[in-house]
CSV table of C-alpha atoms in Angstrom, one decimal:
chain,number,residue,atom,x,y,z
O,14,MET,CA,30.4,38.9,-1.1
O,15,SER,CA,27.2,39.4,-3.0
O,16,GLN,CA,26.2,42.3,-5.1
O,17,THR,CA,24.3,44.8,-3.0
O,18,PRO,CA,21.1,45.7,-4.7
O,19,GLU,CA,20.7,49.3,-5.4
O,20,PHE,CA,18.3,50.9,-3.1
O,21,ILE,CA,17.5,54.3,-2.1
O,22,VAL,CA,15.7,55.1,1.0
O,23,ARG,CA,12.5,57.1,0.9
O,24,TRP,CA,12.2,60.1,3.3
O,25,GLN,CA,9.4,61.8,4.7
O,26,ASN,CA,10.2,65.4,4.3
O,27,GLN,CA,7.2,67.4,5.2
O,28,ASP,CA,6.5,65.9,8.6
O,29,GLY,CA,10.2,65.6,9.5
O,30,GLY,CA,10.0,61.9,10.2
O,31,LEU,CA,11.5,58.9,8.4
O,32,THR,CA,9.1,56.9,6.3
O,33,GLU,CA,11.3,54.0,5.8
O,34,GLY,CA,13.9,52.6,8.2
O,35,PRO,CA,16.4,49.8,8.5
O,36,LEU,CA,13.6,47.2,8.5
O,37,THR,CA,12.6,48.2,5.0
O,38,VAL,CA,16.1,47.9,3.9
O,39,LEU,CA,16.4,44.4,5.4
O,40,TRP,CA,13.3,43.4,3.6
O,41,SER,CA,14.6,44.7,0.3
O,42,LEU,CA,17.8,42.6,0.9
O,43,ILE,CA,15.7,39.5,1.8
O,44,ASP,CA,13.6,40.0,-1.3
O,45,SER,CA,16.7,40.3,-3.4
O,46,TYR,CA,18.0,36.9,-2.1
O,47,LYS,CA,14.9,35.2,-3.5
O,48,VAL,CA,14.8,32.8,-0.5
O,49,ASP,CA,12.4,32.3,2.3
O,50,ILE,CA,13.0,34.5,5.3
O,51,PHE,CA,13.8,31.4,7.4
O,52,GLU,CA,16.7,30.5,5.1
O,53,VAL,CA,18.3,33.9,5.1
O,54,SER,CA,21.9,33.8,6.2
O,55,LEU,CA,22.7,36.1,9.1
O,56,SER,CA,26.3,36.7,7.9
O,57,ARG,CA,25.2,37.6,4.5
O,58,ILE,CA,22.6,40.1,5.5
O,59,THR,CA,24.9,41.7,8.0
O,60,SER,CA,27.6,42.3,5.5
O,61,ASP,CA,25.1,43.4,2.9
O,62,PHE,CA,23.5,45.9,5.3
O,63,ILE,CA,26.9,47.4,6.2
O,64,GLN,CA,27.6,47.5,2.5
O,65,PHE,CA,24.3,49.4,2.0
O,66,LEU,CA,25.4,51.9,4.6
O,67,ARG,CA,28.5,52.5,2.6
O,68,THR,CA,26.7,52.8,-0.7
O,69,SER,CA,24.2,55.2,0.7
O,70,GLN,CA,27.1,57.3,1.9
O,71,SER,CA,28.5,57.5,-1.6
O,72,LEU,CA,25.1,58.4,-2.8
O,73,SER,CA,25.3,61.2,-0.2
O,74,ILE,CA,22.1,60.1,1.5
O,75,GLU,CA,22.3,60.9,5.2
O,76,LEU,CA,21.0,58.1,7.3
O,77,THR,CA,19.8,58.4,10.9
O,78,SER,CA,21.1,56.7,13.9
O,79,GLU,CA,18.4,53.9,13.5
O,80,PHE,CA,20.6,52.5,10.7
O,81,ALA,CA,23.7,52.5,12.8
O,82,VAL,CA,21.7,50.8,15.6
O,83,MET,CA,20.5,48.1,13.2
O,84,ALA,CA,24.0,47.5,11.9
O,85,SER,CA,25.4,47.1,15.3
O,86,HIS,CA,22.5,44.9,16.3
O,87,LEU,CA,23.2,42.6,13.4
O,88,VAL,CA,26.8,42.4,14.2
O,89,TYR,CA,25.9,41.6,17.7
O,90,LEU,CA,23.5,38.8,16.7
O,91,LYS,CA,26.1,37.4,14.3
O,92,SER,CA,28.8,37.3,16.9
O,93,LYS,CA,26.4,35.6,19.3
O,94,ALA,CA,25.6,33.0,16.7
O,95,LEU,CA,29.2,32.4,16.0
O,96,LEU,CA,30.1,31.6,19.6
O,97,PRO,CA,31.1,27.9,19.8
O,98,ASP,CA,28.2,25.8,20.9
O,99,PRO,CA,29.4,23.0,23.2
O,100,GLY,CA,28.8,19.7,21.6
O,101,PHE,CA,28.2,21.2,18.3
O,102,GLU,CA,31.1,21.9,16.1
O,103,GLU,CA,30.9,22.6,12.4
O,104,GLU,CA,33.4,24.3,10.2
O,105,ASP,CA,31.1,26.3,7.9
O,106,TYR,CA,28.1,26.8,10.0
O,107,ASP,CA,26.1,29.6,8.5
O,108,PRO,CA,23.5,30.8,11.1
O,109,PRO,CA,20.0,31.7,10.0
O,110,LEU,CA,18.4,34.9,11.2
O,111,PRO,CA,17.5,34.6,14.8
O,112,ARG,CA,13.9,34.2,15.7
O,113,GLU,CA,13.5,37.6,17.4
O,114,LEU,CA,14.6,39.4,14.2
O,115,VAL,CA,12.4,37.2,12.0
O,116,ASP,CA,9.4,38.0,14.1
O,117,LYS,CA,10.2,41.7,14.0
O,118,LEU,CA,10.5,41.6,10.3
O,119,LEU,CA,7.3,39.7,9.8
O,120,GLU,CA,5.4,42.1,12.1
O,121,HIS,CA,6.8,45.0,10.1
O,122,LYS,CA,5.8,43.4,6.8
O,123,LYS,CA,2.3,42.7,8.2
O,124,PHE,CA,1.7,46.4,8.8
O,125,GLN,CA,3.3,47.4,5.5
O,126,ILE,CA,0.6,45.3,3.8
O,127,ALA,CA,-2.1,46.7,6.1
O,128,GLY,CA,-0.8,50.2,5.1
O,129,GLN,CA,-1.2,49.3,1.5
O,130,ARG,CA,-4.8,48.3,2.1
O,131,LEU,CA,-5.4,51.6,3.9
O,132,ALA,CA,-3.8,53.3,0.9
O,133,GLU,CA,-6.3,51.7,-1.5
O,134,LEU,CA,-9.2,52.6,0.8
O,135,ASP,CA,-7.8,56.2,1.0
O,136,ARG,CA,-7.7,56.5,-2.8
O,137,LEU,CA,-11.2,55.1,-3.1
O,138,THR,CA,-12.8,57.3,-0.4
O,139,ALA,CA,-11.0,60.4,-1.6
O,140,GLY,CA,-13.3,60.3,-4.6
O,141,MET,CA,-16.5,59.7,-2.7
O,142,PHE,CA,-18.3,62.9,-2.1
O,143,THR,CA,-21.1,64.0,0.2
O,144,ARG,CA,-23.6,66.8,-0.2
O,145,GLU,CA,-22.7,70.2,1.0
O,146,THR,CA,-25.9,71.6,2.4
O,147,ASN,CA,-26.5,70.9,6.0
O,148,GLN,CA,-29.6,70.9,8.0
O,149,VAL,CA,-28.6,69.9,11.5
O,150,LEU,CA,-30.9,67.8,13.5
O,151,ASP,CA,-30.6,69.0,17.0
O,152,GLU,CA,-29.6,65.9,18.9
O,153,THR,CA,-29.5,67.4,22.3
O,154,GLU,CA,-33.0,68.8,22.5
O,155,ASN,CA,-32.2,70.6,25.7
O,156,TRP,CA,-34.4,73.5,24.7
O,157,LEU,CA,-38.0,72.7,25.0
O,158,ASP,CA,-41.0,74.7,24.0
O,159,VAL,CA,-42.2,76.8,26.9
O,160,SER,CA,-45.7,76.3,28.2
O,161,LEU,CA,-47.7,79.4,29.1
O,162,VAL,CA,-47.6,78.3,32.8
O,163,ASP,CA,-43.8,78.4,32.8
O,164,LEU,CA,-43.7,81.8,31.1
O,165,ILE,CA,-46.2,83.2,33.6
O,166,SER,CA,-44.2,81.8,36.5
O,167,ALA,CA,-41.0,83.3,35.2
O,168,PHE,CA,-42.6,86.7,35.0
O,169,ASN,CA,-44.1,86.0,38.4
O,170,SER,CA,-40.7,85.5,40.0
O,171,ILE,CA,-39.5,88.7,38.5
O,172,LEU,CA,-42.6,90.5,39.9
O,173,GLU,CA,-41.9,89.2,43.4
O,174,GLN,CA,-38.5,90.6,43.3
O,175,GLU,CA,-39.9,93.8,41.9
O,176,SER,CA,-41.7,94.8,45.1
O,177,SER,CA,-38.3,95.7,46.5
O,178,ASN,CA,-37.1,97.7,43.5
O,179,GLU,CA,-39.8,100.2,42.9
O,180,ALA,CA,-37.7,103.0,41.5
O,181,GLU,CA,-38.1,106.6,42.6
O,182,GLU,CA,-40.4,108.1,40.0
O,183,GLN,CA,-38.5,111.0,38.7
O,184,ILE,CA,-41.1,112.3,36.3
O,185,PRO,CA,-44.6,112.2,37.8
O,186,ILE,CA,-46.9,110.7,35.3
O,187,TYR,CA,-50.6,110.7,35.9
O,188,GLU,CA,-52.2,107.4,36.5
O,189,GLY,CA,-53.3,105.1,33.7
O,190,VAL,CA,-50.5,106.0,31.4
O,191,SER,CA,-47.4,103.9,31.5
O,192,GLN,CA,-44.1,105.0,30.4
O,193,TYR,CA,-43.6,101.5,29.0
O,194,SER,CA,-45.9,100.7,26.1
O,195,VAL,CA,-46.3,97.2,24.7
O,196,GLU,CA,-45.5,98.6,21.2
O,197,ASP,CA,-42.2,100.0,22.3
O,198,LYS,CA,-41.4,96.7,24.1
O,199,MET,CA,-42.2,94.8,20.9
O,200,ALA,CA,-40.0,97.1,18.8
O,201,TYR,CA,-37.2,96.7,21.4
O,202,LEU,CA,-37.6,92.9,21.3
O,203,GLN,CA,-37.5,92.7,17.5
O,204,ASN,CA,-34.6,95.0,17.4
O,205,LEU,CA,-32.6,92.9,19.8
O,206,LEU,CA,-33.6,89.7,17.9
O,207,GLU,CA,-32.4,91.2,14.6
O,208,LYS,CA,-29.0,91.9,16.2
O,209,THR,CA,-28.4,88.7,18.2
O,210,GLY,CA,-31.0,86.1,17.1
O,211,GLU,CA,-31.8,85.3,20.7
O,212,ILE,CA,-32.8,87.0,23.9
O,213,HIS,CA,-32.3,85.7,27.4
O,214,PHE,CA,-35.2,86.3,29.7
O,215,MET,CA,-33.4,88.9,31.8
O,216,ASP,CA,-32.5,90.9,28.7
O,217,LEU,CA,-36.2,91.6,28.1
O,218,PHE,CA,-35.9,94.5,30.6
O,219,GLU,CA,-34.0,97.6,30.0
O,220,ASN,CA,-33.2,97.9,33.7
O,221,ASP,CA,-31.5,95.4,35.9
O,222,LYS,CA,-34.3,95.9,38.4
O,223,PRO,CA,-37.4,96.3,36.4
O,224,GLU,CA,-40.5,97.8,37.9
O,225,LYS,CA,-44.0,96.4,37.6
O,226,LYS,CA,-45.1,98.4,34.6
O,227,GLU,CA,-42.1,97.3,32.6
O,228,ILE,CA,-42.6,93.7,33.6
O,229,VAL,CA,-46.2,93.8,32.4
O,230,ALA,CA,-45.3,95.5,29.2
O,231,ALA,CA,-42.6,92.9,28.5
O,232,PHE,CA,-44.9,90.1,29.3
O,233,LEU,CA,-47.6,91.3,26.8
O,234,ALA,CA,-44.9,92.1,24.2
O,235,VAL,CA,-43.6,88.5,24.4
O,236,LEU,CA,-47.1,87.1,24.0
O,237,GLU,CA,-47.6,89.4,21.0
O,238,VAL,CA,-44.4,88.5,19.1
O,239,VAL,CA,-45.1,84.8,19.7
O,240,LYS,CA,-48.6,85.3,18.4
O,241,ILE,CA,-47.5,86.9,15.2
O,242,ARG,CA,-44.9,84.1,14.8
O,243,VAL,CA,-41.9,86.4,14.8
O,244,CYS,CA,-40.2,84.2,17.5
O,245,LYS,CA,-40.8,81.4,19.9
O,246,VAL,CA,-40.0,81.0,23.5
O,247,ILE,CA,-37.9,78.0,24.6
O,248,GLN,CA,-36.8,76.7,28.0
O,249,HIS,CA,-33.7,74.8,28.8
O,250,ALA,CA,-34.6,71.3,29.9
O,251,VAL,CA,-31.9,71.1,32.6
O,252,PHE,CA,-31.4,74.7,33.8
O,253,GLY,CA,-34.9,76.0,33.3
O,254,GLU,CA,-33.6,79.2,31.7
O,255,ILE,CA,-35.9,80.9,29.3
O,256,LYS,CA,-34.9,82.2,25.9
O,257,ILE,CA,-36.7,84.0,23.1
O,258,VAL,CA,-35.4,82.9,19.7
O,259,LYS,CA,-36.2,83.8,16.1
O,260,VAL,CA,-38.4,81.4,14.3
I,25,MET,CA,-48.0,49.8,6.0
I,26,GLU,CA,-49.0,53.3,4.9
I,27,GLU,CA,-47.5,54.8,8.0
I,28,ARG,CA,-44.4,52.7,7.7
I,29,ASN,CA,-43.7,54.0,4.2
I,30,TYR,CA,-44.4,57.5,5.4
I,31,THR,CA,-41.8,57.2,8.2
I,32,LYS,CA,-39.3,55.6,5.8
I,33,GLY,CA,-39.7,58.5,3.4
I,34,LEU,CA,-39.3,61.0,6.3
I,35,LEU,CA,-36.0,59.3,7.3
I,36,GLU,CA,-34.9,59.6,3.7
I,37,ALA,CA,-35.8,63.2,3.6
I,38,LEU,CA,-33.9,64.0,6.8
I,39,LEU,CA,-30.8,62.2,5.4
I,40,PHE,CA,-31.1,64.0,2.2
I,41,LEU,CA,-31.0,67.4,3.9
I,42,SER,CA,-27.9,66.6,5.9
I,43,SER,CA,-24.3,66.5,4.6
I,44,ASP,CA,-22.9,65.1,7.9
I,45,PRO,CA,-23.7,61.6,9.1
I,46,ILE,CA,-26.8,61.6,11.4
I,47,LYS,CA,-26.8,59.3,14.4
I,48,LEU,CA,-29.5,56.6,14.7
I,49,SER,CA,-30.7,58.1,17.9
I,50,ALA,CA,-31.3,61.5,16.4
I,51,LEU,CA,-33.1,60.1,13.4
I,52,ALA,CA,-35.4,57.9,15.6
I,53,LYS,CA,-36.2,60.8,17.9
I,54,SER,CA,-37.0,63.2,15.0
I,55,CYS,CA,-39.4,60.7,13.5
I,56,GLY,CA,-40.8,59.7,16.9
I,57,ILE,CA,-40.1,56.0,16.6
I,58,GLU,CA,-38.0,53.5,18.4
I,59,LYS,CA,-34.4,52.9,17.5
I,60,THR,CA,-35.0,49.3,16.5
I,61,GLU,CA,-37.7,50.4,14.1
I,62,ALA,CA,-35.5,53.2,12.7
I,63,ARG,CA,-32.6,50.8,12.2
I,64,GLU,CA,-34.9,48.4,10.3
I,65,LEU,CA,-36.2,51.1,8.0
I,66,LEU,CA,-32.7,52.5,7.4
I,67,ASP,CA,-31.4,49.1,6.5
I,68,GLU,CA,-34.2,48.8,4.0
I,69,LEU,CA,-33.2,52.2,2.6
I,70,ILE,CA,-29.6,51.2,2.3
I,71,LEU,CA,-30.7,48.1,0.4
I,72,ASP,CA,-33.0,50.1,-1.9
I,73,TYR,CA,-30.2,52.3,-3.0
I,74,GLN,CA,-27.8,49.4,-3.4
I,75,GLU,CA,-30.3,47.6,-5.6
I,76,ARG,CA,-30.9,50.7,-7.6
I,77,GLU,CA,-27.1,50.9,-8.4
I,78,GLY,CA,-27.4,54.6,-9.0
I,79,GLY,CA,-25.0,57.5,-8.6
I,80,PHE,CA,-25.2,57.6,-4.8
I,81,LEU,CA,-25.7,55.3,-1.9
I,82,LEU,CA,-26.8,55.4,1.6
I,83,ARG,CA,-24.1,54.3,4.0
I,84,GLU,CA,-23.6,53.6,7.6
I,85,ILE,CA,-20.5,55.6,8.5
I,86,ALA,CA,-18.8,56.4,11.8
I,87,GLY,CA,-21.9,55.5,13.8
I,88,GLY,CA,-24.3,57.5,11.6
I,89,TYR,CA,-26.1,57.4,8.3
I,90,GLN,CA,-25.2,59.5,5.3
I,91,PHE,CA,-25.6,59.8,1.5
I,92,ILE,CA,-22.4,59.4,-0.4
I,93,THR,CA,-21.5,59.1,-4.1
I,94,ASN,CA,-21.1,55.6,-5.4
I,95,GLN,CA,-17.5,54.4,-5.3
I,96,LYS,CA,-17.7,53.3,-8.9
I,97,TYR,CA,-17.6,57.0,-9.8
I,98,SER,CA,-14.7,57.7,-7.5
I,99,GLU,CA,-12.1,58.0,-10.3
I,100,ILE,CA,-14.2,60.2,-12.6
I,101,LEU,CA,-15.6,62.4,-9.8
I,102,SER,CA,-12.2,63.2,-8.4
I,103,HIS,CA,-11.2,64.2,-11.9
I,104,ILE,CA,-14.2,66.5,-12.3
I,105,PHE,CA,-14.0,68.0,-8.8
I,106,LYS,CA,-10.3,68.5,-8.7
I,107,ASP,CA,-10.6,71.3,-6.2
I,108,LYS,CA,-12.9,69.3,-3.9
I,109,LYS,CA,-10.8,66.2,-4.0
I,110,ARG,CA,-9.2,65.2,-0.8
I,111,GLU,CA,-5.4,64.8,-0.7
I,112,THR,CA,-4.4,61.2,-0.3
I,113,LEU,CA,-2.1,60.4,2.6
I,114,SER,CA,1.5,59.4,2.2
I,115,ARG,CA,2.5,55.8,2.5
I,116,GLY,CA,4.5,56.4,5.6
I,117,THR,CA,1.6,58.1,7.2
I,118,LEU,CA,-0.7,55.2,6.2
I,119,ASP,CA,1.7,52.5,7.5
I,120,THR,CA,1.9,54.3,10.9
I,121,LEU,CA,-1.9,54.7,10.9
I,122,ALA,CA,-2.4,51.0,10.2
I,123,ILE,CA,-0.3,50.1,13.2
I,124,ILE,CA,-2.1,52.5,15.5
I,125,ALA,CA,-5.5,51.3,14.1
I,126,TYR,CA,-4.8,47.6,14.7
I,127,LYS,CA,-2.7,47.9,17.8
I,128,GLN,CA,-4.5,50.6,19.7
I,129,PRO,CA,-4.0,51.7,22.4
I,130,ILE,CA,-0.3,51.9,21.7
I,131,THR,CA,2.7,53.9,23.0
I,132,LEU,CA,5.2,55.7,20.9
I,133,THR,CA,7.9,53.3,21.9
I,134,GLU,CA,5.9,50.3,20.8
I,135,LEU,CA,5.2,52.1,17.5
I,136,ASP,CA,8.9,52.8,17.0
I,137,GLU,CA,9.7,49.2,17.7
I,138,ILE,CA,7.4,47.9,14.9
I,139,ARG,CA,8.4,50.5,12.4
I,140,GLY,CA,12.1,50.5,13.2
I,141,VAL,CA,12.2,54.3,12.9
I,142,SER,CA,11.3,57.1,15.1
I,143,SER,CA,7.6,57.9,14.8
I,144,ARG,CA,7.3,61.1,16.9
I,145,ALA,CA,6.9,63.5,14.0
I,146,MET,CA,4.5,61.1,12.2
I,147,VAL,CA,2.3,60.8,15.2
I,148,ALA,CA,2.3,64.6,15.6
I,149,SER,CA,1.2,65.0,12.0
I,150,LEU,CA,-1.5,62.4,12.4
I,151,MET,CA,-2.7,64.2,15.5
I,152,SER,CA,-2.8,67.5,13.6
I,153,LYS,CA,-4.9,65.8,10.9
I,154,LYS,CA,-7.2,64.6,13.8
I,155,LEU,CA,-6.9,61.0,12.7
I,156,VAL,CA,-5.1,60.0,15.9
I,157,LYS,CA,-5.6,61.1,19.5
I,158,ALA,CA,-4.2,60.4,22.9
I,159,VAL,CA,-6.4,57.9,24.6
I,160,GLY,CA,-4.8,57.6,28.0
I,161,GLN,CA,-1.6,56.6,29.7
I,162,LYS,CA,0.0,53.2,30.1
I,163,GLU,CA,0.3,52.1,33.7
I,164,VAL,CA,4.0,51.6,33.6
I,165,PRO,CA,6.8,53.7,35.0
I,166,GLY,CA,6.9,57.0,33.2
I,167,ARG,CA,3.2,56.6,32.2
I,168,PRO,CA,3.7,57.0,28.5
I,169,THR,CA,0.8,58.3,26.4
I,170,LEU,CA,-1.3,55.8,24.6
I,171,TYR,CA,-2.5,56.6,21.1
I,172,GLY,CA,-5.6,55.5,19.3
I,173,THR,CA,-7.7,56.4,16.2
I,174,THR,CA,-10.5,59.0,16.2
I,175,ASN,CA,-14.0,59.3,14.8
I,176,GLU,CA,-12.5,61.4,12.1
I,177,PHE,CA,-10.4,58.3,11.1
I,178,LEU,CA,-13.6,56.3,10.5
I,179,LEU,CA,-15.1,59.1,8.5
I,180,HIS,CA,-11.9,59.5,6.4
I,181,PHE,CA,-11.9,55.8,5.4
I,182,GLY,CA,-15.7,55.5,5.2
I,183,LEU,CA,-15.9,53.0,8.0
I,184,SER,CA,-18.8,52.5,10.3
I,185,LYS,CA,-16.8,51.1,13.1
I,186,LEU,CA,-13.3,49.9,13.8
I,187,THR,CA,-14.1,46.2,13.3
I,188,ASP,CA,-14.9,47.0,9.6
I,189,LEU,CA,-11.2,47.4,9.0
I,190,PRO,CA,-9.9,44.5,6.9
I,191,THR,CA,-8.1,41.9,9.1
I,192,PRO,CA,-4.4,42.2,8.7
I,193,VAL,CA,-2.8,39.3,6.9
I,194,GLU,CA,-0.6,37.1,9.0
I,195,VAL,CA,2.6,37.2,6.9
I,196,LYS,CA,3.6,33.7,7.9
I,197,GLU,CA,0.6,32.5,6.0
I,198,LEU,CA,1.8,34.2,2.9
I,199,LYS,CA,3.8,32.4,0.3
I,200,PHE,CA,7.2,33.7,-0.6
I,201,GLU,CA,5.9,34.8,-4.0
I,202,ASP,CA,3.4,37.1,-2.4
I,203,PHE,CA,6.1,39.5,-1.2
I,204,SER,CA,6.5,42.3,-3.5
I,205,PRO,CA,9.9,43.8,-3.4
I,206,GLU,CA,9.8,47.5,-3.4
I,207,SER,CA,13.5,48.0,-3.4
I,208,ILE,CA,13.8,51.2,-5.4
I,209,ILE,CA,12.2,54.0,-3.5
I,210,VAL,CA,12.3,57.6,-4.5
I,211,THR,CA,14.4,59.9,-2.4
I,212,GLU,CA,13.8,63.5,-1.6
I,213,GLU,CA,15.9,66.1,0.2
I,214,THR,CA,15.2,65.8,3.8
I,215,GLU,CA,14.9,68.6,6.3
I,216,MET,CA,16.3,66.4,9.0
I,217,ASN,CA,19.8,66.5,10.2
I,218,PRO,CA,20.7,62.9,10.9
I,219,ASP,CA,24.1,63.1,12.5
I,220,PHE,CA,25.1,59.8,11.0
I,221,ASP,CA,28.7,59.6,10.0
I,222,LEU,CA,29.9,56.2,8.9
I,223,ASP,CA,33.4,56.9,10.1
I,224,SER,CA,31.9,57.1,13.6
I,225,LEU,CA,30.9,53.4,13.3
I,226,PRO,CA,32.9,51.2,15.6
I,227,GLU,CA,36.0,49.7,14.0
I,228,GLU,CA,34.6,46.2,14.0
I,229,LEU,CA,31.8,47.2,11.7
I,230,LYS,CA,34.2,48.3,9.0
I,231,VAL,CA,35.8,45.0,8.8
I,232,GLU,CA,34.5,43.2,5.8
I,233,ASN,CA,33.9,39.5,5.6
I,234,ALA,CA,34.6,39.3,9.3
I,235,ASN,CA,34.3,35.6,9.3
I,236,GLU,CA,34.2,34.3,5.8
C-alpha cells in the first residue's frame, strides 16, 4: 500500500460547477508514481483512488457523485482484468491501465494543456487596450441620399391622395393667404428634429390627411431646411421610405 | 502612387477613429476601393506599425481591423489602468472553453466525458459571458444542443479567426518529464451540495488490498 499523496481538490464556487474532477486526481496519482502512464498499475491506482476518497472525507471535503462513479469504474476495470485469461496464468499479474482509460486520461491532459495556453493568452490580452472613442462606419448603407425626383414623387403621391381629403374649411380665409406658412412648417420641422433627431415623411404633416396647402408648405419647408444644411433627406434602399435626419 | 498613399492614409484615419474592429468590406466601401486593394493596403499598414515597434499596433481581429496597444506593455498597462483591466478567467472556465473551441460543435455530454465532471454550470456561465453559444442540435435521439464559440471569444483572445488558435499538443508526443504535476490545489468552500457519503459506497469498495 503506497502513501497517498496529499491532494486537495479545487472547486469552482461562483459558477456552481466543479473545476476539477476525478480525472485530475488520477493524473495527480500518476504523476506521483513517476512512471509512464502505460506502466501504471491498475490495482495500485484503484486502491490509491479509494484511499484518496477516504482522505478527502477526513479533510471534510465533500465530493460529488463523479468521484464515486470513477471509483466504481476503477474497481470494475480491475475485476475485469483479474478474471482468469484462458491459456494465460500468472501468479502476480499486475494489469496496466486499460486502453480506454489511458485514452481518456490523455484526452483530458491534452485539454488541460490547451487550457493553460488559453490562460496565457487571456493574461496577455487582458492588458491590451483599445481606444474608447467610436466613430461607427455605417456598414449597412441602407439609407441613401434622396434625389430631388424622389422627393417630388413622394410629395406627389401624397397630393394624389389629398384630392379625397379636402377638409371642410371651418374658418373662411380669403384666397391667397394660406393658414400654413413655410416659416411655421420650418419651425415645426426643426422643433421635431431637436426632439427626436429624425422625422419620417408622414410626420411632416400635422394632420393624418393633409390638404394641398399643407403639403405645399411642407415641401417648401423641407427644401429650405436642406438648403440651410440643418438636415438632410435620406431614403431607405430597400423600402423606399423617406426620412429627414439631422446633419 | 500619390493616390495609393492617400487611400492608405484614409484607411489609417478611419481605423484611428474607431474603437471597435472595422470589417474589411466596410473599410473598402468607405474608401471606394476594391476589397483586394484594401486588404493589400491594410497589410502594409500592419507591417508599418510592426516595424515601428511603437506603443500600439494594427491588428486583424475577429474578421476586422483595429488598433490595439502593443502586448509588450500588457503588464505595465494593466497596472496603470487597474480599473480598465479585464478580469482574467478561471482555470476551470478556460479548460472548458478550450475543449469547446477545439471540439466544436460539441454536446454537453461529450464535454462532461472529457472533463470527467459535470459542465452544465460552466457552460451556462460561459454563455452568460457571451464566449459560447448554442450552434444547433445534434441529429441523434433527444437532439441535444451543440455548443460552439462566439465572435466575442475571438475578440477576447485577440484572434482573427478560429484557426489562429494554437494547435493542441498530442499528449502522446510529450515526454513523461513534460507533465507538470499540479497535485496541490487550493480549496474553497463550495456552494454545491454534493450528496456524497463514503459510507454509501458499496461494501466491496471499502475492502482494502482486495487482491494483494
